[in-house]
PDB file of C-alpha atoms and ligand atoms in Angstrom:
ATOM      1  CA  MET H 347     203.111 190.588  30.821  1.00  0.00           C
ATOM      2  CA  PRO H 348     202.911 190.811  33.743  1.00  0.00           C
ATOM      3  CA  SER H 349     199.829 193.029  34.031  1.00  0.00           C
ATOM      4  CA  ILE H 350     200.194 196.016  36.353  1.00  0.00           C
ATOM      5  CA  GLY H 351     198.757 195.224  39.770  1.00  0.00           C
ATOM      6  CA  CYS H 352     197.919 191.597  38.955  1.00  0.00           C
ATOM      7  CA  GLU H 353     198.848 188.880  41.445  1.00  0.00           C
ATOM      8  CA  CYS H 354     197.763 185.896  39.348  1.00  0.00           C
ATOM      9  CA  ALA H 355     200.079 182.887  39.071  1.00  0.00           C
ATOM     10  CA  THR H 356     201.173 183.770  35.508  1.00  0.00           C
ATOM     11  CA  CYS H 357     201.966 187.384  36.382  1.00  0.00           C
ATOM     12  CA  ARG H 358     204.014 186.149  39.378  1.00  0.00           C
ATOM     13  CA  SER H 359     205.673 183.368  37.333  1.00  0.00           C
ATOM     14  CA  ALA H 360     209.439 182.935  37.626  1.00  0.00           C
ATOM     15  CA  ASP H 361     209.584 181.587  34.059  1.00  0.00           C
ATOM     16  CA  PRO H 362     211.261 184.332  31.977  1.00  0.00           C
ATOM     17  CA  ARG H 363     209.046 183.349  29.040  1.00  0.00           C
ATOM     18  CA  ASP H 364     206.055 184.624  31.064  1.00  0.00           C
ATOM     19  CA  ASN H 365     207.667 188.069  31.235  1.00  0.00           C
ATOM     20  CA  ARG H 366     207.126 189.821  27.932  1.00  0.00           C
ATOM     21  CA  LEU H 367     207.312 193.258  26.363  1.00  0.00           C
ATOM     22  CA  ARG H 368     204.934 194.544  23.678  1.00  0.00           C
ATOM     23  CA  PRO H 369     204.764 192.530  20.415  1.00  0.00           C
ATOM     24  CA  SER H 370     207.319 193.267  17.699  1.00  0.00           C
ATOM     25  CA  VAL H 371     209.654 191.301  15.455  1.00  0.00           C
ATOM     26  CA  LEU H 372     212.910 192.015  13.635  1.00  0.00           C
ATOM     27  CA  VAL H 373     213.365 190.364  10.229  1.00  0.00           C
ATOM     28  CA  GLN H 374     216.844 190.135   8.742  1.00  0.00           C
ATOM     29  CA  SER H 375     218.059 188.933   5.347  1.00  0.00           C
ATOM     30  CA  GLY H 376     221.619 189.501   4.250  1.00  0.00           C
ATOM     31  CA  SER H 377     222.447 193.054   5.250  1.00  0.00           C
ATOM     32  CA  THR H 378     218.791 194.159   5.322  1.00  0.00           C
ATOM     33  CA  SER H 379     216.825 194.429   8.543  1.00  0.00           C
ATOM     34  CA  VAL H 380     213.208 195.439   8.935  1.00  0.00           C
ATOM     35  CA  LEU H 381     211.351 196.035  12.182  1.00  0.00           C
ATOM     36  CA  VAL H 382     207.678 195.107  12.340  1.00  0.00           C
ATOM     37  CA  ASP H 383     205.926 197.650  14.599  1.00  0.00           C
ATOM     38  CA  ALA H 384     207.456 200.163  16.980  1.00  0.00           C
ATOM     39  CA  GLY H 385     205.675 199.743  20.302  1.00  0.00           C
ATOM     40  CA  PRO H 386     206.260 201.509  23.613  1.00  0.00           C
ATOM     41  CA  ASP H 387     209.081 199.065  24.469  1.00  0.00           C
ATOM     42  CA  LEU H 388     211.122 199.742  21.321  1.00  0.00           C
ATOM     43  CA  ARG H 389     213.908 201.452  23.259  1.00  0.00           C
ATOM     44  CA  GLN H 390     214.253 198.634  25.788  1.00  0.00           C
ATOM     45  CA  GLN H 391     214.045 195.967  23.067  1.00  0.00           C
ATOM     46  CA  ALA H 392     216.677 197.695  20.903  1.00  0.00           C
ATOM     47  CA  LEU H 393     219.039 197.980  23.880  1.00  0.00           C
ATOM     48  CA  ARG H 394     218.441 194.387  24.989  1.00  0.00           C
ATOM     49  CA  HIS H 395     219.178 193.010  21.500  1.00  0.00           C
ATOM     50  CA  ARG H 396     221.905 195.539  20.622  1.00  0.00           C
ATOM     51  CA  LEU H 397     219.916 196.762  17.668  1.00  0.00           C
ATOM     52  CA  ALA H 398     221.689 199.894  16.403  1.00  0.00           C
ATOM     53  CA  CYS H 399     219.569 200.557  13.341  1.00  0.00           C
ATOM     54  CA  VAL H 400     217.042 199.099  10.898  1.00  0.00           C
ATOM     55  CA  ASP H 401     216.460 199.851   7.214  1.00  0.00           C
ATOM     56  CA  ALA H 402     212.706 200.315   7.549  1.00  0.00           C
ATOM     57  CA  ILE H 403     209.747 199.894   9.884  1.00  0.00           C
ATOM     58  CA  VAL H 404     206.579 198.204   8.656  1.00  0.00           C
ATOM     59  CA  PHE H 405     203.382 198.689  10.623  1.00  0.00           C
ATOM     60  CA  THR H 406     200.614 196.165  11.130  1.00  0.00           C
ATOM     61  CA  HIS H 407     198.206 198.825  12.458  1.00  0.00           C
ATOM     62  CA  GLY H 408     198.079 202.015  14.496  1.00  0.00           C
ATOM     63  CA  HIS H 409     197.169 200.822  17.998  1.00  0.00           C
ATOM     64  CA  ALA H 410     199.207 202.252  20.870  1.00  0.00           C
ATOM     65  CA  ASP H 411     201.000 198.978  21.666  1.00  0.00           C
ATOM     66  CA  HIS H 412     202.352 198.924  18.089  1.00  0.00           C
ATOM     67  CA  ILE H 413     203.357 202.549  17.411  1.00  0.00           C
ATOM     68  CA  LEU H 414     204.095 204.377  20.669  1.00  0.00           C
ATOM     69  CA  GLY H 415     207.857 203.852  20.395  1.00  0.00           C
ATOM     70  CA  MET H 416     208.178 206.025  17.308  1.00  0.00           C
ATOM     71  CA  ASP H 417     209.874 208.878  19.133  1.00  0.00           C
ATOM     72  CA  ASP H 418     212.884 206.617  19.759  1.00  0.00           C
ATOM     73  CA  VAL H 419     213.390 206.288  16.013  1.00  0.00           C
ATOM     74  CA  ARG H 420     215.557 209.417  16.468  1.00  0.00           C
ATOM     75  CA  ARG H 421     218.477 207.133  17.330  1.00  0.00           C
ATOM     76  CA  PHE H 422     217.946 205.149  14.142  1.00  0.00           C
ATOM     77  CA  ASN H 423     217.780 208.420  12.186  1.00  0.00           C
ATOM     78  CA  ALA H 424     221.220 209.286  13.516  1.00  0.00           C
ATOM     79  CA  ALA H 425     222.584 205.917  12.373  1.00  0.00           C
ATOM     80  CA  LEU H 426     220.816 206.122   8.997  1.00  0.00           C
ATOM     81  CA  LYS H 427     221.752 209.795   8.578  1.00  0.00           C
ATOM     82  CA  GLY H 428     218.254 210.346   7.230  1.00  0.00           C
ATOM     83  CA  PRO H 429     214.542 209.725   7.610  1.00  0.00           C
ATOM     84  CA  MET H 430     213.218 206.262   8.512  1.00  0.00           C
ATOM     85  CA  PRO H 431     211.098 204.638   5.783  1.00  0.00           C
ATOM     86  CA  CYS H 432     207.812 203.664   7.504  1.00  0.00           C
ATOM     87  CA  TYR H 433     205.389 201.431   5.599  1.00  0.00           C
ATOM     88  CA  GLY H 434     201.743 200.829   6.458  1.00  0.00           C
ATOM     89  CA  ASN H 435     198.229 201.056   5.087  1.00  0.00           C
ATOM     90  CA  ARG H 436     196.651 204.520   4.855  1.00  0.00           C
ATOM     91  CA  ASP H 437     194.649 204.154   8.097  1.00  0.00           C
ATOM     92  CA  THR H 438     197.776 203.199  10.010  1.00  0.00           C
ATOM     93  CA  LEU H 439     199.820 206.093   8.645  1.00  0.00           C
ATOM     94  CA  ASP H 440     196.920 208.434   9.528  1.00  0.00           C
ATOM     95  CA  ASP H 441     197.023 207.063  13.080  1.00  0.00           C
ATOM     96  CA  VAL H 442     200.784 207.745  13.215  1.00  0.00           C
ATOM     97  CA  ARG H 443     200.237 211.325  11.989  1.00  0.00           C
ATOM     98  CA  LYS H 444     197.558 211.894  14.661  1.00  0.00           C
ATOM     99  CA  MET H 445     199.427 210.250  17.527  1.00  0.00           C
ATOM    100  CA  PHE H 446     202.677 212.048  16.680  1.00  0.00           C
ATOM    101  CA  SER H 447     201.197 215.339  15.488  1.00  0.00           C
ATOM    102  CA  TYR H 448     204.223 217.260  16.855  1.00  0.00           C
ATOM    103  CA  VAL H 449     206.455 215.387  14.396  1.00  0.00           C
ATOM    104  CA  PHE H 450     204.407 216.500  11.406  1.00  0.00           C
ATOM    105  CA  ASP H 451     203.687 220.063  12.567  1.00  0.00           C
ATOM    106  CA  PRO H 452     205.583 222.434  10.257  1.00  0.00           C
ATOM    107  CA  ALA H 453     205.602 225.014  13.098  1.00  0.00           C
ATOM    108  CA  ALA H 454     207.391 222.655  15.531  1.00  0.00           C
ATOM    109  CA  PRO H 455     210.928 223.866  16.206  1.00  0.00           C
ATOM    110  CA  LYS H 456     213.444 221.821  14.236  1.00  0.00           C
ATOM    111  CA  GLY H 457     216.648 220.453  15.704  1.00  0.00           C
ATOM    112  CA  GLY H 458     217.745 217.084  16.965  1.00  0.00           C
ATOM    113  CA  GLY H 459     214.585 216.502  18.955  1.00  0.00           C
ATOM    114  CA  LEU H 460     212.170 215.051  16.417  1.00  0.00           C
ATOM    115  CA  PRO H 461     212.139 211.654  14.735  1.00  0.00           C
ATOM    116  CA  GLN H 462     212.319 211.894  10.959  1.00  0.00           C
ATOM    117  CA  LEU H 463     209.690 209.602   9.480  1.00  0.00           C
ATOM    118  CA  ASP H 464     209.150 208.973   5.789  1.00  0.00           C
ATOM    119  CA  LEU H 465     205.589 207.578   5.684  1.00  0.00           C
ATOM    120  CA  ARG H 466     205.020 205.309   2.677  1.00  0.00           C
ATOM    121  CA  PRO H 467     201.514 203.925   2.066  1.00  0.00           C
ATOM    122  CA  ILE H 468     201.403 200.365   0.722  1.00  0.00           C
ATOM    123  CA  ASP H 469     198.715 198.511  -1.171  1.00  0.00           C
ATOM    124  CA  GLY H 470     200.644 195.514  -2.453  1.00  0.00           C
ATOM    125  CA  PRO H 471     204.031 193.761  -2.258  1.00  0.00           C
ATOM    126  CA  PHE H 472     207.088 195.983  -1.830  1.00  0.00           C
ATOM    127  CA  SER H 473     210.828 195.589  -1.283  1.00  0.00           C
ATOM    128  CA  VAL H 474     213.290 196.810   1.306  1.00  0.00           C
ATOM    129  CA  GLY H 475     216.861 195.903   0.327  1.00  0.00           C
ATOM    130  CA  ASP H 476     217.038 192.103   0.020  1.00  0.00           C
ATOM    131  CA  LEU H 477     213.560 191.565   1.444  1.00  0.00           C
ATOM    132  CA  VAL H 478     210.394 191.233  -0.612  1.00  0.00           C
ATOM    133  CA  ILE H 479     207.465 191.915   1.684  1.00  0.00           C
ATOM    134  CA  GLN H 480     203.955 190.657   0.975  1.00  0.00           C
ATOM    135  CA  PRO H 481     201.201 192.396   2.973  1.00  0.00           C
ATOM    136  CA  VAL H 482     198.535 189.950   4.211  1.00  0.00           C
ATOM    137  CA  PRO H 483     195.034 191.415   4.784  1.00  0.00           C
ATOM    138  CA  LEU H 484     193.601 190.692   8.231  1.00  0.00           C
ATOM    139  CA  TRP H 485     190.636 191.753  10.343  1.00  0.00           C
ATOM    140  CA  HIS H 486     191.258 193.144  13.851  1.00  0.00           C
ATOM    141  CA  GLY H 487     187.570 193.156  14.820  1.00  0.00           C
ATOM    142  CA  GLY H 488     186.055 195.516  12.216  1.00  0.00           C
ATOM    143  CA  LYS H 489     189.397 197.158  11.453  1.00  0.00           C
ATOM    144  CA  PRO H 490     191.294 196.088   8.325  1.00  0.00           C
ATOM    145  CA  ILE H 491     194.970 195.686   9.242  1.00  0.00           C
ATOM    146  CA  LEU H 492     198.028 193.976   7.771  1.00  0.00           C
ATOM    147  CA  GLY H 493     200.152 190.975   8.510  1.00  0.00           C
ATOM    148  CA  PHE H 494     203.334 190.448   6.516  1.00  0.00           C
ATOM    149  CA  ARG H 495     204.955 187.557   4.690  1.00  0.00           C
ATOM    150  CA  PHE H 496     208.745 187.527   4.194  1.00  0.00           C
ATOM    151  CA  GLY H 497     209.566 184.494   2.031  1.00  0.00           C
ATOM    152  CA  PRO H 498     208.973 181.387   4.194  1.00  0.00           C
ATOM    153  CA  PHE H 499     207.978 183.418   7.283  1.00  0.00           C
ATOM    154  CA  ALA H 500     204.694 185.189   8.050  1.00  0.00           C
ATOM    155  CA  TYR H 501     203.812 187.417  11.002  1.00  0.00           C
ATOM    156  CA  LEU H 502     200.091 187.876  11.707  1.00  0.00           C
ATOM    157  CA  THR H 503     199.442 189.660  14.983  1.00  0.00           C
ATOM    158  CA  ASP H 504     196.312 191.401  16.286  1.00  0.00           C
ATOM    159  CA  CYS H 505     193.726 189.599  14.193  1.00  0.00           C
ATOM    160  CA  SER H 506     190.333 188.089  14.886  1.00  0.00           C
ATOM    161  CA  ALA H 507     190.003 186.753  11.336  1.00  0.00           C
ATOM    162  CA  LEU H 508     191.988 186.401   8.133  1.00  0.00           C
ATOM    163  CA  ASP H 509     190.589 188.135   5.076  1.00  0.00           C
ATOM    164  CA  ASP H 510     189.570 185.738   2.270  1.00  0.00           C
ATOM    165  CA  ARG H 511     192.472 187.124   0.212  1.00  0.00           C
ATOM    166  CA  ALA H 512     194.972 186.103   2.911  1.00  0.00           C
ATOM    167  CA  TRP H 513     194.800 182.303   2.564  1.00  0.00           C
ATOM    168  CA  PRO H 514     196.446 181.964  -0.882  1.00  0.00           C
ATOM    169  CA  LEU H 515     199.236 184.280   0.312  1.00  0.00           C
ATOM    170  CA  LEU H 516     200.127 181.867   3.134  1.00  0.00           C
ATOM    171  CA  GLU H 517     200.903 178.650   1.274  1.00  0.00           C
ATOM    172  CA  ASP H 518     204.140 176.690   1.886  1.00  0.00           C
ATOM    173  CA  LEU H 519     205.249 178.545   5.004  1.00  0.00           C
ATOM    174  CA  ASP H 520     208.084 177.297   7.193  1.00  0.00           C
ATOM    175  CA  VAL H 521     207.071 179.513  10.097  1.00  0.00           C
ATOM    176  CA  LEU H 522     203.836 181.286  10.982  1.00  0.00           C
ATOM    177  CA  VAL H 523     203.576 183.687  13.918  1.00  0.00           C
ATOM    178  CA  LEU H 524     199.916 184.187  14.825  1.00  0.00           C
ATOM    179  CA  ASP H 525     197.841 186.134  17.350  1.00  0.00           C
ATOM    180  CA  ALA H 526     196.337 184.093  20.232  1.00  0.00           C
ATOM    181  CA  LEU H 527     195.177 186.281  23.104  1.00  0.00           C
ATOM    182  CA  ARG H 528     193.535 183.866  25.567  1.00  0.00           C
ATOM    183  CA  GLU H 529     191.052 180.973  25.795  1.00  0.00           C
ATOM    184  CA  ARG H 530     187.888 183.070  26.031  1.00  0.00           C
ATOM    185  CA  PRO H 531     186.632 184.647  22.781  1.00  0.00           C
ATOM    186  CA  HIS H 532     187.562 188.299  22.230  1.00  0.00           C
ATOM    187  CA  PRO H 533     186.047 190.744  19.721  1.00  0.00           C
ATOM    188  CA  THR H 534     189.344 191.793  18.131  1.00  0.00           C
ATOM    189  CA  HIS H 535     191.804 188.930  18.754  1.00  0.00           C
ATOM    190  CA  LEU H 536     191.835 185.212  17.969  1.00  0.00           C
ATOM    191  CA  SER H 537     191.264 182.969  20.960  1.00  0.00           C
ATOM    192  CA  LEU H 538     193.725 180.108  21.362  1.00  0.00           C
ATOM    193  CA  SER H 539     191.324 177.512  19.933  1.00  0.00           C
ATOM    194  CA  GLU H 540     190.494 179.798  16.986  1.00  0.00           C
ATOM    195  CA  ALA H 541     194.207 180.386  16.416  1.00  0.00           C
ATOM    196  CA  ILE H 542     194.901 176.641  16.416  1.00  0.00           C
ATOM    197  CA  GLY H 543     192.187 176.250  13.773  1.00  0.00           C
ATOM    198  CA  VAL H 544     193.751 178.972  11.605  1.00  0.00           C
ATOM    199  CA  ALA H 545     197.223 177.476  12.114  1.00  0.00           C
ATOM    200  CA  GLU H 546     196.006 174.022  11.054  1.00  0.00           C
ATOM    201  CA  ARG H 547     194.407 175.448   7.920  1.00  0.00           C
ATOM    202  CA  VAL H 548     197.541 177.451   6.999  1.00  0.00           C
ATOM    203  CA  GLY H 549     199.648 174.354   7.632  1.00  0.00           C
ATOM    204  CA  ALA H 550     203.032 175.980   8.256  1.00  0.00           C
ATOM    205  CA  GLN H 551     205.776 173.610   9.390  1.00  0.00           C
ATOM    206  CA  ARG H 552     205.926 175.480  12.702  1.00  0.00           C
ATOM    207  CA  THR H 553     203.526 177.967  14.285  1.00  0.00           C
ATOM    208  CA  PHE H 554     204.291 180.301  17.177  1.00  0.00           C
ATOM    209  CA  PHE H 555     201.521 182.180  18.979  1.00  0.00           C
ATOM    210  CA  THR H 556     201.998 185.765  20.116  1.00  0.00           C
ATOM    211  CA  HIS H 557     200.171 188.629  21.923  1.00  0.00           C
ATOM    212  CA  MET H 558     199.030 186.289  24.742  1.00  0.00           C
ATOM    213  CA  CYS H 559     197.626 187.738  27.960  1.00  0.00           C
ATOM    214  CA  HIS H 560     198.069 186.321  31.448  1.00  0.00           C
ATOM    215  CA  ASP H 561     195.351 183.719  30.884  1.00  0.00           C
ATOM    216  CA  LEU H 562     197.968 181.584  29.079  1.00  0.00           C
ATOM    217  CA  PRO H 563     200.874 180.467  31.282  1.00  0.00           C
ATOM    218  CA  HIS H 564     203.781 179.546  29.010  1.00  0.00           C
ATOM    219  CA  GLU H 565     204.799 176.070  30.059  1.00  0.00           C
ATOM    220  CA  ALA H 566     201.360 174.668  30.861  1.00  0.00           C
ATOM    221  CA  THR H 567     199.876 176.045  27.635  1.00  0.00           C
ATOM    222  CA  ASN H 568     202.741 174.772  25.487  1.00  0.00           C
ATOM    223  CA  ALA H 569     202.351 171.285  26.930  1.00  0.00           C
ATOM    224  CA  ARG H 570     198.827 170.937  25.511  1.00  0.00           C
ATOM    225  CA  LEU H 571     199.328 172.501  22.063  1.00  0.00           C
ATOM    226  CA  PRO H 572     199.267 170.351  18.915  1.00  0.00           C
ATOM    227  CA  LYS H 573     202.590 169.209  17.467  1.00  0.00           C
ATOM    228  CA  GLY H 574     204.457 171.969  15.625  1.00  0.00           C
ATOM    229  CA  MET H 575     202.784 174.741  17.656  1.00  0.00           C
ATOM    230  CA  ALA H 576     204.203 176.695  20.594  1.00  0.00           C
ATOM    231  CA  LEU H 577     203.902 180.032  22.343  1.00  0.00           C
ATOM    232  CA  ALA H 578     206.479 182.615  21.312  1.00  0.00           C
ATOM    233  CA  TYR H 579     208.498 184.509  23.921  1.00  0.00           C
ATOM    234  CA  ASP H 580     210.750 187.539  24.074  1.00  0.00           C
ATOM    235  CA  GLY H 581     214.141 186.938  22.516  1.00  0.00           C
ATOM    236  CA  LEU H 582     212.989 183.976  20.397  1.00  0.00           C
ATOM    237  CA  VAL H 583     215.303 183.687  17.365  1.00  0.00           C
ATOM    238  CA  LEU H 584     214.346 181.705  14.245  1.00  0.00           C
ATOM    239  CA  GLU H 585     216.824 180.973  11.459  1.00  0.00           C
TER     240      GLU H 585
HETATM  241 ZN1  LIG G  36     197.884 188.279  35.861  1.00  0.00          ZN
HETATM  242 ZN1  LIG G  37     195.702 196.112  18.039  1.00  0.00          ZN
HETATM  243 ZN1  LIG G  38     198.349 194.705  19.896  1.00  0.00          ZN
END
């Protein structure tokens, strides 16, 4: 947000919460930090939040708005002095290999110019430093993708439905972040009313919606959401 070339009221809004980069979240515990997704705005987001490095990147899925920042992982490689552990399901890691074929081409000239990515397929809970990470199976239209639970916090973006196996993994949450694209139904994303229904069933203490398009102006939409629910915005920090 805003959309290129759009003159709608939300895209012209002066509210900074209506001006958003591609969806991503940084999760920190103790000295461990994990980035969820590496979209095209990774560089700008890292600079804005003075993020010098992370210990790992976990991927929800392989769509462009969630992986196209991978080339900028070079700076994190320099800080880590090694390859970046990258976790995702097999489809997602295949998408990364295809999209960044030059990175995985043994004939590509070596040097400082390529990100070093250590792709690690996941099919169950795993740990990065202090963080235990529980993958949560979701449906993004017909595509099986992952959300992630980190203790009392869960991040479920880009979903049109939760898999049956997801519900028991989402009990007793303090904070849920959940996809809500717009009011009208969409084949691969939850609409706002669908997302409210999912949020009520999960029953987290607080729910923040993410991945909204310009159909949902921040302030006006927030004002009519049920108690404990709000739209997320860039720079939102949760303790
Ligand atoms: Zn617009
Ligand atoms: Zn997607
Ligand atoms: Zn997306």
